[in-house]
Coordinates of N, CA and C in Angstrom, one line a residue:
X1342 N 41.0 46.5 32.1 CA 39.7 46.1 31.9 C 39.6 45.0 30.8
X1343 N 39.1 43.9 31.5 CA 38.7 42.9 30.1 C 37.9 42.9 29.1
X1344 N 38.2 43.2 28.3 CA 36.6 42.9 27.1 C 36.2 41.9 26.9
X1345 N 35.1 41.6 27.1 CA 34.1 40.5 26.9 C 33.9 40.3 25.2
X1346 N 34.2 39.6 24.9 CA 34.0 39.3 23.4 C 32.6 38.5 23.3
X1347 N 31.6 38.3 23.8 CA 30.6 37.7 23.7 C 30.9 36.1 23.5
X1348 N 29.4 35.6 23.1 CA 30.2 33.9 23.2 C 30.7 33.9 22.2
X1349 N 31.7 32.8 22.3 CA 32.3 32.2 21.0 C 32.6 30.4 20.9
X1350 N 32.4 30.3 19.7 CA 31.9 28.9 19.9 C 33.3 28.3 19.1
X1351 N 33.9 27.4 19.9 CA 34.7 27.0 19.1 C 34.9 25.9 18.3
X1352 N 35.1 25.4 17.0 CA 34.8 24.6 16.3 C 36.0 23.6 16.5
X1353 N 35.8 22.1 16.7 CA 37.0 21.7 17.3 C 37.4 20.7 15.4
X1354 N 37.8 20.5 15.7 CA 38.4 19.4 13.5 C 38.5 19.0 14.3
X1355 N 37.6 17.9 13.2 CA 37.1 16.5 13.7 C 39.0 16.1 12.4
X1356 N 39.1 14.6 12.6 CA 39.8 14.0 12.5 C 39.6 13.0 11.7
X1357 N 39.9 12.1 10.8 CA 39.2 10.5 10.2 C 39.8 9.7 11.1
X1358 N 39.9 8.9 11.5 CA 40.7 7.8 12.2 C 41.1 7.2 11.6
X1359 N 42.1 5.9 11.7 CA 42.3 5.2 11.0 C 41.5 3.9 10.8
X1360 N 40.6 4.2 11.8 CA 39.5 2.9 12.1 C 38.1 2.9 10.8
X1361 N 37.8 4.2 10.9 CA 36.6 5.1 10.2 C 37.3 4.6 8.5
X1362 N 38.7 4.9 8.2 CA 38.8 4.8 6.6 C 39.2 3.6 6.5
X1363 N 39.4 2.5 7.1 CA 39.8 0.7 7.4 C 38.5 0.5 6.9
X1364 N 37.1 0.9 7.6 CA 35.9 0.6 7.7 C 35.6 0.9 6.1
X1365 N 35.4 2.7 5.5 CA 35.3 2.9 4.3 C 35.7 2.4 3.2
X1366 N 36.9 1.6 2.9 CA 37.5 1.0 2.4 C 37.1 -0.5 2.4
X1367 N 36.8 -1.2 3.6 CA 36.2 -2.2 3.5 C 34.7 -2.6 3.2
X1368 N 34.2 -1.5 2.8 CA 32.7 -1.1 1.9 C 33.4 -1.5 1.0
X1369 N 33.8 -0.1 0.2 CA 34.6 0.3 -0.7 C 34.2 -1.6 -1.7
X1370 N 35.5 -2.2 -0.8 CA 36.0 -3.4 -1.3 C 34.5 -4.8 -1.4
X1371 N 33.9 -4.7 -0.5 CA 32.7 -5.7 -0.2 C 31.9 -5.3 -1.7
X1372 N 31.9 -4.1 -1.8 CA 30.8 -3.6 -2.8 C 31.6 -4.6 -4.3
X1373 N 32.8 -3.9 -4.3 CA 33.1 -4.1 -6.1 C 33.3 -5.4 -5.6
X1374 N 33.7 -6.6 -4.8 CA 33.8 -7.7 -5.1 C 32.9 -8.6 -5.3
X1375 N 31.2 -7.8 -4.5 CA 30.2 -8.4 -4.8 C 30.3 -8.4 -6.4
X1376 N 29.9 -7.1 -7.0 CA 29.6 -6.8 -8.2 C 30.8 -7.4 -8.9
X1377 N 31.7 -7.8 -8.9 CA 32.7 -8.8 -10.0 C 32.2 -10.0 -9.9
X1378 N 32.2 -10.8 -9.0 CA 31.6 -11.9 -8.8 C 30.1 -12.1 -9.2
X1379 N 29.3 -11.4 -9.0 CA 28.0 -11.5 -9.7 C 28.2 -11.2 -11.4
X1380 N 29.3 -10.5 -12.2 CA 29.4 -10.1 -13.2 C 30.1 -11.7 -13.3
X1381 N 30.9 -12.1 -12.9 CA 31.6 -14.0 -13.5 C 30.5 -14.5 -13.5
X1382 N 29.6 -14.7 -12.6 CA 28.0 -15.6 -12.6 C 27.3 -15.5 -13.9
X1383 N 26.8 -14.1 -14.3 CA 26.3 -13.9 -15.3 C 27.1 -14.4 -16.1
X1384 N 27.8 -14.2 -16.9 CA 28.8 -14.2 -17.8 C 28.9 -16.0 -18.1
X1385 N 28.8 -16.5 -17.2 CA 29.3 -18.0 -16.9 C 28.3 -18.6 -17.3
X1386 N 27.3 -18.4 -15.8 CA 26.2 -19.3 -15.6 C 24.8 -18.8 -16.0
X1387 N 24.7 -17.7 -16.1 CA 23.5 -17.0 -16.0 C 23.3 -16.3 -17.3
X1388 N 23.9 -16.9 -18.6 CA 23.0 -16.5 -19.4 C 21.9 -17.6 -20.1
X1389 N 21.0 -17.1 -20.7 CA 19.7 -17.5 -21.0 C 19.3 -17.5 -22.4
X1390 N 18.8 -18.6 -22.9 CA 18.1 -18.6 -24.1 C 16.3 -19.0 -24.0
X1391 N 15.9 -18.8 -25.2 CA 14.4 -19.3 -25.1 C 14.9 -20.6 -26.1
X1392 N 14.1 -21.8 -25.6 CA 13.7 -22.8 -26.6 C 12.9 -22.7 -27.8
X1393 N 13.2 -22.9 -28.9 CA 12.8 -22.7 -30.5 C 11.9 -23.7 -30.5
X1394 N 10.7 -23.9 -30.8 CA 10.3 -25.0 -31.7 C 9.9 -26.4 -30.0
X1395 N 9.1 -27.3 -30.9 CA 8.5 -28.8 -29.9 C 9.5 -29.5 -30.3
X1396 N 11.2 -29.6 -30.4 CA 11.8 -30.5 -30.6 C 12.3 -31.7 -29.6
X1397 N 12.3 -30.7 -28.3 CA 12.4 -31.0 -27.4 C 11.4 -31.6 -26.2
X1398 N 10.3 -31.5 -26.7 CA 8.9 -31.5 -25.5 C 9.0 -33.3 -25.5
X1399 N 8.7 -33.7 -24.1 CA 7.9 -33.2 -23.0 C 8.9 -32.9 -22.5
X1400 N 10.0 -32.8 -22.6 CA 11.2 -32.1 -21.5 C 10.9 -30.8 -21.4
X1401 N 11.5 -29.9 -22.4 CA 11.3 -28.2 -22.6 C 10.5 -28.5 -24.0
X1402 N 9.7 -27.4 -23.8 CA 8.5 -26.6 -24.6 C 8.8 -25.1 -25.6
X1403 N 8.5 -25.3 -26.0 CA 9.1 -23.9 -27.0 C 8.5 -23.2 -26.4
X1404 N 9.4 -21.8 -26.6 CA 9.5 -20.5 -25.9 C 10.3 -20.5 -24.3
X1405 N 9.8 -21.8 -23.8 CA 10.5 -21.9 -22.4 C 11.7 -21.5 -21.7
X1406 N 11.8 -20.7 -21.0 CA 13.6 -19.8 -21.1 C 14.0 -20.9 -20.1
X1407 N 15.3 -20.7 -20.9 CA 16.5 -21.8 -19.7 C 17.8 -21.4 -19.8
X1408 N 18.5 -22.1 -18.7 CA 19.8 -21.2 -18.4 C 20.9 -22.1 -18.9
X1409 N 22.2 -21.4 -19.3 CA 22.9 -21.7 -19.6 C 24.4 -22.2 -19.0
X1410 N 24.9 -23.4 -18.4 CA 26.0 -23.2 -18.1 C 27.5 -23.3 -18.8
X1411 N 28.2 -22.2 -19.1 CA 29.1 -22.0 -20.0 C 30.3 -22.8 -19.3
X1412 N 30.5 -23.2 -18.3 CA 31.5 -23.3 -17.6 C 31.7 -24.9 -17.6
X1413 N 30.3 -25.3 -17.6 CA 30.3 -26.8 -17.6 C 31.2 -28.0 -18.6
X1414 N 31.7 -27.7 -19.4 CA 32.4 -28.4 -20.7 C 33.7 -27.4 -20.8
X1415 N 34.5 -26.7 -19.6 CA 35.9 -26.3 -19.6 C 36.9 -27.6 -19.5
X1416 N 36.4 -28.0 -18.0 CA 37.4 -29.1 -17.9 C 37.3 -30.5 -18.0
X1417 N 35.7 -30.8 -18.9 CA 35.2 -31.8 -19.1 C 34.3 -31.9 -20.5
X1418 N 33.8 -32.8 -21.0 CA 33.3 -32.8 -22.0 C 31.4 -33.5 -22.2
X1419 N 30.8 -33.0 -22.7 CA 29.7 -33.6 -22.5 C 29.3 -35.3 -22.6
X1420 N 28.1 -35.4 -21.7 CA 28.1 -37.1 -21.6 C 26.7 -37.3 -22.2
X1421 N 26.5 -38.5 -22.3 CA 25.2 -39.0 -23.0 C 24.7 -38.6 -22.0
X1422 N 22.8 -37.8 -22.2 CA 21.9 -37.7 -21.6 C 22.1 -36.0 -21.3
X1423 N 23.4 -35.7 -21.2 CA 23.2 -34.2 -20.7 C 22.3 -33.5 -22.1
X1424 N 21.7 -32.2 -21.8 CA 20.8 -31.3 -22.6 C 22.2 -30.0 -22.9
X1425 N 22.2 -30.1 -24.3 CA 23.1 -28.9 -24.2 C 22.3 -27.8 -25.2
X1426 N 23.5 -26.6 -25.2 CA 23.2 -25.9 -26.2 C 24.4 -24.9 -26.9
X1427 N 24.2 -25.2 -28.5 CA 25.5 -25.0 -29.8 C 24.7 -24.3 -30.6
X1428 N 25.7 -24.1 -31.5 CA 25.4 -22.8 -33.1 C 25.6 -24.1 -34.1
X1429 N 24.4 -24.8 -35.1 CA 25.1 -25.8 -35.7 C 26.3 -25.5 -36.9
X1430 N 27.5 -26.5 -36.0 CA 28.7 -25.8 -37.5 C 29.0 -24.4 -36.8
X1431 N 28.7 -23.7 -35.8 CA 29.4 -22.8 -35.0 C 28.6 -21.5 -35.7
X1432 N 27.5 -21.4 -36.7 CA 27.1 -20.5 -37.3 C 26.6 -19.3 -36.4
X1433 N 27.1 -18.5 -36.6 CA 26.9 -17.1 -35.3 C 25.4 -16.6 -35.6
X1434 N 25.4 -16.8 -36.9 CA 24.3 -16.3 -37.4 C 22.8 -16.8 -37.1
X1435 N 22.9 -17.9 -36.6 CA 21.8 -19.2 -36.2 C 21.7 -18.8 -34.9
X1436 N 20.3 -19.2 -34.6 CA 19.6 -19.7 -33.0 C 20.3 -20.7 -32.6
X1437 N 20.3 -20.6 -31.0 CA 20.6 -21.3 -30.5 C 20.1 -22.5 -30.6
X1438 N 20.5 -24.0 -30.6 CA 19.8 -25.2 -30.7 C 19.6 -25.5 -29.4
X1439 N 19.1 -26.6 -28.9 CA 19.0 -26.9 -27.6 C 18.6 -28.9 -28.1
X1440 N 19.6 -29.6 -27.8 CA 19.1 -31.2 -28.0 C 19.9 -32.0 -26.9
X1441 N 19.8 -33.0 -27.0 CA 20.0 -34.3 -25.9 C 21.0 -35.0 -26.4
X1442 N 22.3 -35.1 -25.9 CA 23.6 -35.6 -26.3 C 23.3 -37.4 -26.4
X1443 N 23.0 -37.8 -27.3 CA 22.9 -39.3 -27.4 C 24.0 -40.7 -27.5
X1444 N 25.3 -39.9 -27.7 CA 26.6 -40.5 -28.2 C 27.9 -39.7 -28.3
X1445 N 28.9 -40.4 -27.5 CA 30.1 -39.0 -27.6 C 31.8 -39.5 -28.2
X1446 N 32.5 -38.8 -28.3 CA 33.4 -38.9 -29.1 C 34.2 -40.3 -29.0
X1447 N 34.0 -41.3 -30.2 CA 34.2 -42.3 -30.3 C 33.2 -43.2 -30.5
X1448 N 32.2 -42.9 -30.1 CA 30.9 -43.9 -30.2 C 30.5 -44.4 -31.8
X1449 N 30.1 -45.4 -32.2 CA 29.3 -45.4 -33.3 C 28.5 -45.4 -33.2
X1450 N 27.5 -44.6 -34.1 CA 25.7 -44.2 -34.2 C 24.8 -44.7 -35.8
X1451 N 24.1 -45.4 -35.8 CA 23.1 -46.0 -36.4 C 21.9 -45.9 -36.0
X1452 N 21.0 -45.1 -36.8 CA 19.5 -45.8 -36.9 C 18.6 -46.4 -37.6
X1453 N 18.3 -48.0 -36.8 CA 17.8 -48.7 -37.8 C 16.6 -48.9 -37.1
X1454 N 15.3 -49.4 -38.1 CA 14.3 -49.6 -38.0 C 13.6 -48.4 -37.2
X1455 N 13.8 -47.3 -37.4 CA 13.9 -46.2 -36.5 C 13.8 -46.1 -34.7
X1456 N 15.0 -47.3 -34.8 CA 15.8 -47.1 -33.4 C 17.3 -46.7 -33.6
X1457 N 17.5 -45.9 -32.6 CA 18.9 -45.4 -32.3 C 19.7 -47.0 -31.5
X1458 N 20.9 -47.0 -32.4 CA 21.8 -47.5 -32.6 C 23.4 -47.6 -31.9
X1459 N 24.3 -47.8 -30.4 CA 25.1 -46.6 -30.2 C 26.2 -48.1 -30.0
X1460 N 27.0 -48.0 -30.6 CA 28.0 -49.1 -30.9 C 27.4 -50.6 -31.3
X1461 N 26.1 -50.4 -31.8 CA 25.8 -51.5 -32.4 C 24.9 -52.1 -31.2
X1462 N 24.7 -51.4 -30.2 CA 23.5 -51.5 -29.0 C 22.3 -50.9 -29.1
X1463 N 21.4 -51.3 -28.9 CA 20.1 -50.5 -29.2 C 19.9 -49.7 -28.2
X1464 N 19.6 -48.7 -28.2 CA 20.0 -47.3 -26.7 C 18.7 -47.8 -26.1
X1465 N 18.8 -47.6 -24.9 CA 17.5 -47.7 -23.5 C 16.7 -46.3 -23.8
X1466 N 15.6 -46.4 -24.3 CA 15.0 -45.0 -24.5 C 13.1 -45.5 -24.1
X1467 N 13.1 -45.6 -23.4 CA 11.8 -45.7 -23.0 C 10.9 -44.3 -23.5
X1468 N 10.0 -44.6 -24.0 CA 8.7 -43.8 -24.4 C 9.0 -43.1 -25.3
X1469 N 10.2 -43.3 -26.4 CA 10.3 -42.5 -27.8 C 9.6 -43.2 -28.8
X1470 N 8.9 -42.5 -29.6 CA 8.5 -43.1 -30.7 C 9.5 -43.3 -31.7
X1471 N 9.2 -44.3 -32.8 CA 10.0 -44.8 -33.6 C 10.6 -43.2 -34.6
X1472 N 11.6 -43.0 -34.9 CA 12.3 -41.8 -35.9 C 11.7 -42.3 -37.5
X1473 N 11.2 -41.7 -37.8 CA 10.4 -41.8 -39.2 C 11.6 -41.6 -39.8
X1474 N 12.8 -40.7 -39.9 CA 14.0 -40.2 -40.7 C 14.8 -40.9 -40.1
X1475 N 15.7 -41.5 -40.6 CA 16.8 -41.9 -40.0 C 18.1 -40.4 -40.5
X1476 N 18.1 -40.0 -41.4 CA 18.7 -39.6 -42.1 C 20.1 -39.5 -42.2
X1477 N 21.1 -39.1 -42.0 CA 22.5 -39.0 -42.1 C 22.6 -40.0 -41.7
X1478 N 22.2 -40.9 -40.7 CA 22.6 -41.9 -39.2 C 21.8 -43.5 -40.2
X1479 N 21.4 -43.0 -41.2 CA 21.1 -44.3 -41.5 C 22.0 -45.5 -42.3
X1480 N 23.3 -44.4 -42.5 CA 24.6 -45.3 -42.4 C 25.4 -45.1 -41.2
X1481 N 26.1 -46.1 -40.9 CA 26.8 -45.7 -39.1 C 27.7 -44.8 -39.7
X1482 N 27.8 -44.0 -38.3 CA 28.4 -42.7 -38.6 C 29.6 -43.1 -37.3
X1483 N 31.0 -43.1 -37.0 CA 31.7 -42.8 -36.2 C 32.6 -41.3 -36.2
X1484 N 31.8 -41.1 -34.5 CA 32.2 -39.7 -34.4 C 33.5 -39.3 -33.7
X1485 N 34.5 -38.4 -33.9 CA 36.0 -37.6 -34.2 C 35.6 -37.6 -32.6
X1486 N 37.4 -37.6 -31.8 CA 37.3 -37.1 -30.5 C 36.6 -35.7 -29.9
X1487 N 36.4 -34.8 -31.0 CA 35.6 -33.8 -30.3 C 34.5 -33.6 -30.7
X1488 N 33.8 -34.8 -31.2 CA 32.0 -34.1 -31.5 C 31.0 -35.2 -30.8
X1489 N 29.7 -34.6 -30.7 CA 28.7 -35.8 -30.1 C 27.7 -35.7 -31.4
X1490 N 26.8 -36.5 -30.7 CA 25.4 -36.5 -31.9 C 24.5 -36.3 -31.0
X1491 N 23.3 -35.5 -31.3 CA 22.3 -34.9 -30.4 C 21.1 -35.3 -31.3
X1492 N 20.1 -35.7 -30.6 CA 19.2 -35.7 -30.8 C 17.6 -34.9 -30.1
X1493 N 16.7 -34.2 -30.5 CA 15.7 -33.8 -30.0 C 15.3 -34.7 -29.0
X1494 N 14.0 -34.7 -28.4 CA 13.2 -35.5 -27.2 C 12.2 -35.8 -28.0
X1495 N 12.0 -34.8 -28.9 CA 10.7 -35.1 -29.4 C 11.4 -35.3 -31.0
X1496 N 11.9 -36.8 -31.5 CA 12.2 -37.2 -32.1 C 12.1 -36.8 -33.8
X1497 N 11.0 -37.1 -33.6 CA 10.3 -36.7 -35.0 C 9.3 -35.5 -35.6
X1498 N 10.5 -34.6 -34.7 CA 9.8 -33.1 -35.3 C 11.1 -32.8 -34.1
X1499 N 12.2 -32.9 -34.8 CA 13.6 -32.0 -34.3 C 14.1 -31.9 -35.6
X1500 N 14.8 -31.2 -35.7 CA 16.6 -30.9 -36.7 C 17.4 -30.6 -36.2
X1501 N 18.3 -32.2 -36.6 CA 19.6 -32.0 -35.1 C 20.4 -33.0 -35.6
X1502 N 21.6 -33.5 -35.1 CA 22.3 -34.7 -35.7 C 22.1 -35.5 -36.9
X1503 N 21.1 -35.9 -37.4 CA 20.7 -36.7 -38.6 C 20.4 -35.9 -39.7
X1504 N 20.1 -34.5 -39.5 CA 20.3 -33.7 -40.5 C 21.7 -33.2 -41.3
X1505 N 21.7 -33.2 -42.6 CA 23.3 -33.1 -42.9 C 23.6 -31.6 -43.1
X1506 N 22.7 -30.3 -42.5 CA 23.0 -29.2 -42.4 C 23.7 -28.9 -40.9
X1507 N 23.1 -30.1 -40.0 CA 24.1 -29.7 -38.8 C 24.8 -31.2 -38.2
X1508 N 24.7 -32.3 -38.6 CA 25.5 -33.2 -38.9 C 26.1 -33.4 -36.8
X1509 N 27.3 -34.0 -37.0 CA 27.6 -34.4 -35.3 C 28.3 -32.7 -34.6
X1510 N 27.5 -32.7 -33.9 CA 28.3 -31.1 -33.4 C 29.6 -31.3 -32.6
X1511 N 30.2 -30.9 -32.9 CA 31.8 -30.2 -32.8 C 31.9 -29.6 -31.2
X1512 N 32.9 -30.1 -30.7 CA 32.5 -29.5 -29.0 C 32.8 -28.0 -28.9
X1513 N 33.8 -27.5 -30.3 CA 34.3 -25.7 -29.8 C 32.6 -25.0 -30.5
X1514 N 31.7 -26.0 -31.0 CA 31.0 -25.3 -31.4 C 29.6 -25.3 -29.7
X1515 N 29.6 -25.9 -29.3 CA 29.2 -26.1 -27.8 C 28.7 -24.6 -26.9
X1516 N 27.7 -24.4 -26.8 CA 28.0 -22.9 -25.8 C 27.9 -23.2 -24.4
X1517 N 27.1 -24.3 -23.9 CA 27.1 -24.4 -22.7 C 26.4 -25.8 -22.5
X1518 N 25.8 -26.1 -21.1 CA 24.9 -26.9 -20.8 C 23.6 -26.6 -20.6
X1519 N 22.6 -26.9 -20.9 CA 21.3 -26.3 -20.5 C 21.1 -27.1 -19.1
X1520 N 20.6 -26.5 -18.0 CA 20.5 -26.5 -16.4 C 19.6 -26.2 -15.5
X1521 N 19.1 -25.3 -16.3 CA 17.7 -24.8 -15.5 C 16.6 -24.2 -16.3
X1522 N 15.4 -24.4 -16.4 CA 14.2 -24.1 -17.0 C 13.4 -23.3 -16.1
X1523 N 12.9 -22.2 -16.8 CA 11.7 -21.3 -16.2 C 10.0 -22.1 -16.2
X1524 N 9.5 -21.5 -15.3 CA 8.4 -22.3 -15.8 C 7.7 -22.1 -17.1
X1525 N 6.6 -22.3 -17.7 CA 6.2 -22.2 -19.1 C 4.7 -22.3 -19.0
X1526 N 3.6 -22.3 -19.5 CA 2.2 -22.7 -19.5 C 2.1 -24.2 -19.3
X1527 N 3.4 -25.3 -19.9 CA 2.9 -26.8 -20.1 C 3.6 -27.3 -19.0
X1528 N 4.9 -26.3 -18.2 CA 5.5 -27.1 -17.5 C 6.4 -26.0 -16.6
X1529 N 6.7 -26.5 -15.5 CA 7.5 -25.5 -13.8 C 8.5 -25.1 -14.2
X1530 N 9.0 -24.7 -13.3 CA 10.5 -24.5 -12.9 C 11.3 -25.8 -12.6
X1531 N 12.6 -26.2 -12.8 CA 13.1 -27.0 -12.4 C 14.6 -27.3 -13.0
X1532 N 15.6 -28.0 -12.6 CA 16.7 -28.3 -13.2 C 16.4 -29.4 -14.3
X1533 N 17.3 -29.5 -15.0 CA 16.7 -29.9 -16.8 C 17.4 -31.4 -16.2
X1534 N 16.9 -32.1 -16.6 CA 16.8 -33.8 -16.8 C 17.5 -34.5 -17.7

């Protein structure tokens, strides 16, 4: 006589494939390489300061946040017209500056009759008002292979190169390039000029 054991259900193991943990793993990997790569971006390109002060207006406006590119001045060095941003004299302890590279390593810089001066050429600057201070710059100054002289936008209400607390900035003192601006109450969004 057979005994009926009632039902029985049999549970079958399941198995991983080799396809299923190829697949896991190539999560796994998509994930952390996004997240490294977005950690180089930040780290690089994506940090941010607020602009101090109307040294700089009508370009950037105080308070205006803008971004920094760290990476820009690795394999190259800054040019006249870029917007950067340094510690003056590398002071850790200081805000960030933010001014307009006017002259670079090798150039001579004078200003006379309160015009800027750049090897004894009078610089193309449409719509600046005359510099009330000439100060440091009002003897020619020739600048060392690694420094520029910066000047604000807004000439005569900056401290920046003609001052002799931050004098020609030094390129290891350099943090980045400024590149992009948030909008502000006076002014958009947009890449920096």
């Amino acid at each position: 006589m057979t005994r009926n054991k009632g039902l029985s259900f049999y549970k079958k193991k399941k198995k991983l494939s080799a396809r299923v943990i190829h697949e896991i793993f190539s999560y796994i990997f998509g994930i952390a390489a996004a997240v490294f790569i977005a950690g180089v971006l930040v780290y690089t390109v994506g940090i941010s300061t607020s602009v101090i002060g109307v040294s700089m207006e009508p370009s950037l406006y105080n308070g205006q946040k803008i971004f920094i590119n760290r990476l820009a001045y690795i394999l190259t060095t800054p040019s006249v017209g870029d917007v950067i941003v340094f510690l003056p004299n590398g002071n850790e302890n200081s805000h960030y500056y933010v001014k307009r590279v006017v002259a670079t390593a090798g150039d001579r810089v004078e200003i006379r009759d309160g015009r800027l001066y750049v090897n004894g050429v009078q610089a193309a600057e449409p719509d600046r008002d005359k510099m009330a201070d000439a100060g440091i710059a009002a003897n020619e100054i020739v600048l060392a292979g690694d420094e520029c002289f910066v000047l604000g936008d807004n000439r005569n209400n900056s401290e920046d190169s003609r001052s002799a607390n931050i004098g020609a900035v030094k390129h290891r003192d350099i943090i980045g390039k400024a590149w992009f601006h948030m909008a502000s109450d006076e002014g958009g969004t947009g890449f920096i000029k």
